[in-house]
Tab-separated table of C-alpha atoms in Angstrom:
chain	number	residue	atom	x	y	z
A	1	UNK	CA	0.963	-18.109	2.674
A	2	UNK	CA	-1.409	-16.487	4.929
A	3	UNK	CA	-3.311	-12.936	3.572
A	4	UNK	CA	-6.883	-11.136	4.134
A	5	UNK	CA	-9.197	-11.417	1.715
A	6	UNK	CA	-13.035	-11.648	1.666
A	7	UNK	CA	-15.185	-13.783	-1.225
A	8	UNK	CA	-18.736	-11.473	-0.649
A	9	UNK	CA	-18.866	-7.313	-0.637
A	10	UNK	CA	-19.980	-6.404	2.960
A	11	UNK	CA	-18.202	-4.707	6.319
A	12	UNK	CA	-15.385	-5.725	8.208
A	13	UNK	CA	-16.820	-8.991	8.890
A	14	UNK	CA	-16.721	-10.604	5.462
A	15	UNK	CA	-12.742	-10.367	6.273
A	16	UNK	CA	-11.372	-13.529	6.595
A	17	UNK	CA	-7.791	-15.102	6.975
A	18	UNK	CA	-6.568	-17.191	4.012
A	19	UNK	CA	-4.574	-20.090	3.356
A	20	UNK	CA	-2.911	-18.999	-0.276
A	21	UNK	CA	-0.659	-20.103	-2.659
A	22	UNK	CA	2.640	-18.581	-2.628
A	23	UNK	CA	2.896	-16.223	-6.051
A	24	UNK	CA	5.514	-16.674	-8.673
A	25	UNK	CA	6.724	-13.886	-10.370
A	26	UNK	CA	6.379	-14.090	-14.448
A	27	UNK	CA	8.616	-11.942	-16.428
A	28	UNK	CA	8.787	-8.371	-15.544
A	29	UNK	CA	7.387	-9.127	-12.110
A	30	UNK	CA	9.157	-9.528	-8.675
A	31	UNK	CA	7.793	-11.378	-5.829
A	32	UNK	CA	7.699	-9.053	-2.620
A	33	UNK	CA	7.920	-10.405	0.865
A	34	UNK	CA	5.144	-7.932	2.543
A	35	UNK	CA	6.331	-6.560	5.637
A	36	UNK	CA	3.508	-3.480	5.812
A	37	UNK	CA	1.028	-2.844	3.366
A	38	UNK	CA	-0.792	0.598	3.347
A	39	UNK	CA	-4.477	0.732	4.249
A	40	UNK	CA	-6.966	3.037	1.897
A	41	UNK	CA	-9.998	4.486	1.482
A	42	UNK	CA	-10.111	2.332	-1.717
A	43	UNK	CA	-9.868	-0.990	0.009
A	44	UNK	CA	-12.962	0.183	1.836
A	45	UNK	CA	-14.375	0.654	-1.419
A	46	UNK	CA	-13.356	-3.059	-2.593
A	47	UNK	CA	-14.769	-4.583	0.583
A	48	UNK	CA	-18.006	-2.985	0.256
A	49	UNK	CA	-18.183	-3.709	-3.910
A	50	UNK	CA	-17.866	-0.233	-4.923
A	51	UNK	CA	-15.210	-2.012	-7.416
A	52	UNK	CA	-17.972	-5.216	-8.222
A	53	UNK	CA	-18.287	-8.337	-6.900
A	54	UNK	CA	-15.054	-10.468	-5.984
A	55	UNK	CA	-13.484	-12.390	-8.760
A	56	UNK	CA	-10.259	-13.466	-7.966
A	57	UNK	CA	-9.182	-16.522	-7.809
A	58	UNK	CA	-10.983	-19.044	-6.578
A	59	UNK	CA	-13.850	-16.031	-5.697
A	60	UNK	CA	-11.587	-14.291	-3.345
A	61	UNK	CA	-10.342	-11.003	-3.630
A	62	UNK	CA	-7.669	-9.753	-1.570
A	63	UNK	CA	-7.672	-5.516	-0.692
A	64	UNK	CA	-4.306	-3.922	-0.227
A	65	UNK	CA	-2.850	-1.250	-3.037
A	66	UNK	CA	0.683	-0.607	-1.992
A	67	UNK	CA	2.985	-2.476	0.299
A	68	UNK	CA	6.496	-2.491	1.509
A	69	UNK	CA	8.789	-5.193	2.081
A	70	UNK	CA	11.744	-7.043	0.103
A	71	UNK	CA	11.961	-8.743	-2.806
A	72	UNK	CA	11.658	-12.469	-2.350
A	73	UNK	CA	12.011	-13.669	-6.077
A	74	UNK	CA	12.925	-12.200	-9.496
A	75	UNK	CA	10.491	-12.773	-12.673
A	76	UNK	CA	12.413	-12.966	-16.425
A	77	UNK	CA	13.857	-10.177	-17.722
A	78	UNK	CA	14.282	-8.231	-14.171
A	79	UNK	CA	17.663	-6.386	-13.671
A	80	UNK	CA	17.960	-3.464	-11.518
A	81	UNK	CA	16.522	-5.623	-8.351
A	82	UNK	CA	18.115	-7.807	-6.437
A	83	UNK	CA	16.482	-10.780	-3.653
A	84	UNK	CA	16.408	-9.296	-0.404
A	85	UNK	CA	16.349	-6.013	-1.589
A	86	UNK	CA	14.051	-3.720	0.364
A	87	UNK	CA	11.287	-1.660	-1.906
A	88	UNK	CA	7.701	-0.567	-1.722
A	89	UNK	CA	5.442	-1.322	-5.041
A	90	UNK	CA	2.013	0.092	-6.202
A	91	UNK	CA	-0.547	-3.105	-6.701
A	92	UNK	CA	-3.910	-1.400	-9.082
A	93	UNK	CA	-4.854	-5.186	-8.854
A	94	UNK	CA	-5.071	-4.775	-5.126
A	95	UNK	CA	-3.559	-8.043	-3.139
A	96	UNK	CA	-1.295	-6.347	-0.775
A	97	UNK	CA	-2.953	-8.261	2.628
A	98	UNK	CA	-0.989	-10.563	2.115
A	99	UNK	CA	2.450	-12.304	3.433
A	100	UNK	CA	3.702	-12.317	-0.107
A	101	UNK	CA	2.931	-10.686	-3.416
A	102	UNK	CA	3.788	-10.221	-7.200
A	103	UNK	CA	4.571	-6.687	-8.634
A	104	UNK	CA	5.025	-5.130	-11.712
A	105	UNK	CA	8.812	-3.445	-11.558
A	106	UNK	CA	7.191	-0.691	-13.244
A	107	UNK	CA	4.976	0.354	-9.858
A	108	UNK	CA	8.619	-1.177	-7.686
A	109	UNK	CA	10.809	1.096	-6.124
A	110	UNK	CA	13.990	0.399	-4.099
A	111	UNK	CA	14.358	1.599	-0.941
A	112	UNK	CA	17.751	1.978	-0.988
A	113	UNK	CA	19.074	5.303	-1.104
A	114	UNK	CA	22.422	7.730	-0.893
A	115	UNK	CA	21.618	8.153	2.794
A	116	UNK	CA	20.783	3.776	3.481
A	117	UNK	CA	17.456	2.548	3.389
A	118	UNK	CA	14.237	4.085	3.801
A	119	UNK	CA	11.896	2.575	6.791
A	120	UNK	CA	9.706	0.189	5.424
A	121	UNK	CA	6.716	0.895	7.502
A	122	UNK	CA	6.780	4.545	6.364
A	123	UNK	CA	7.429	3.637	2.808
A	124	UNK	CA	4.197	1.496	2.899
A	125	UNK	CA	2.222	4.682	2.142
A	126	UNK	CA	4.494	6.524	-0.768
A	127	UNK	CA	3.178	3.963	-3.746
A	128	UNK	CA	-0.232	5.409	-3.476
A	129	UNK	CA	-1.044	7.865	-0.960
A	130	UNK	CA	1.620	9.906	-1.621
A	131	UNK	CA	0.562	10.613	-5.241
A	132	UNK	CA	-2.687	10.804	-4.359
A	133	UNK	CA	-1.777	13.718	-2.047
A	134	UNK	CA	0.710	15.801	-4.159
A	135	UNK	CA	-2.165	15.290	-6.684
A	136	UNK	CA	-4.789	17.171	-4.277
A	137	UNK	CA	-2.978	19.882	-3.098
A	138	UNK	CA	-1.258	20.619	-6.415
A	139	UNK	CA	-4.327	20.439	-8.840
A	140	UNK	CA	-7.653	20.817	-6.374
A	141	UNK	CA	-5.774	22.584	-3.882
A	142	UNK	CA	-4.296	24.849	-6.726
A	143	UNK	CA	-0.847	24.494	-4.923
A	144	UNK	CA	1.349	27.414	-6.314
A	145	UNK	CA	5.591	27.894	-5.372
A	146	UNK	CA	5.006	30.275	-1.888
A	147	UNK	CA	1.766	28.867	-0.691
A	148	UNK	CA	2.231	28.072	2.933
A	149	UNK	CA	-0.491	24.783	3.080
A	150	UNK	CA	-2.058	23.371	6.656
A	151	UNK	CA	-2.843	19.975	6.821
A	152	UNK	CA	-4.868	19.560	9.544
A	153	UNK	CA	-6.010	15.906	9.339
A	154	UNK	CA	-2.174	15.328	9.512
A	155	UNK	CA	-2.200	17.287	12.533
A	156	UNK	CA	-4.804	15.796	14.514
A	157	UNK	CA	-4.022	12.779	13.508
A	158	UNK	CA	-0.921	12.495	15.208
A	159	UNK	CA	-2.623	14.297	18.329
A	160	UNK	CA	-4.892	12.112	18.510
A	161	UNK	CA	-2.534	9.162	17.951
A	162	UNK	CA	-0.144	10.357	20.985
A	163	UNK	CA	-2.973	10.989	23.157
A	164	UNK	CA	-3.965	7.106	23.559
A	165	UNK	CA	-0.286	6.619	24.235
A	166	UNK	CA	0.240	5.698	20.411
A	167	UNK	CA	3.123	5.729	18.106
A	168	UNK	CA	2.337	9.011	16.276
A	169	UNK	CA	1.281	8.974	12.484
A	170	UNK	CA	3.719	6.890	10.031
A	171	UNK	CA	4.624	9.950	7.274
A	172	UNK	CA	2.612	12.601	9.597
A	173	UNK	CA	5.207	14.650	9.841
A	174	UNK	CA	6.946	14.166	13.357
């Protein structure tokens, strides 16, 4: 399988396409066929070594915290999840640029809901950023039941995007 991954700390140009392995779940772990992976602050932070050196395997560490896509393969003991499934997973040992990925179901969702399935490429960004988020505004941002919050960055964001004839911002708020 193809996926990014870089084997010294550095900028964008220690990024290099890979030729890996494809993963095998073990028990309690699903294989996920990545079809968008969400892109953080924190695999800046990997690149540049703010995490250490690379040491995965072979020396090569590949960035990516939270990813959408459907389940490929089911590890022992899984039952709630089925192959083909679509879900979106938190990885905390990064590895989401790639085309396929293991995940502990305890950081899997399914994507499947009352109202049919989420969009994957939006549901790239729940696993982590949208923790990290509620986090922020409810404990440093003190949120409190009537506050009306602005989110600017949201805001321009998606002015920005539309202004260069983009998309718009996937969970900006359209």
């Amino acid at each position: 399988m193809r996926a990014v991954g870089f084997r010294v700390n550095g900028g964008v140009e220690v990024l290099e396409t890979l030729d890996l392995p494809d993963p095998a779940p073990t028990a309690g772990q699903v294989t996920v066929r990545v079809a968008f992976a969400g892109v953080n602050f924190a695999e800046i932070q990997h690149r540049r070594g703010e995490f250490g050196t690379p040491d995965g395997p072979g020396g090569v560490d590949v960035p990516g915290l939270e990813v959408a896509g459907t389940v490929a393969a089911l590890g022992a003991g899984v039952s709630g999840l089925e192959v083909g499934e679509p879900i979106a997973a938190y990885l905390p040992a990064f590895g989401g640029y790639s085309e396929m990925v293991t995940a502990d179901t305890r950081f899997v969702r399914s994507l499947r809901t009352g109202a049919g399935e989420a969009d994957l490429a939006e549901a790239a960004g729940l696993p982590c950023v949208f923790p990290t988020a509620f986090g922020v505004l409810k404990d440093a941002g003190r949120l409190r039941e009537g506050f009306l919050t602005a989110v600017g960055f949201v805001i321009e964001s998606q002015r920005l995007s539309t202004s260069v004839n983009g998309r718009g911002v996937v969970g900006g708020g359209r």
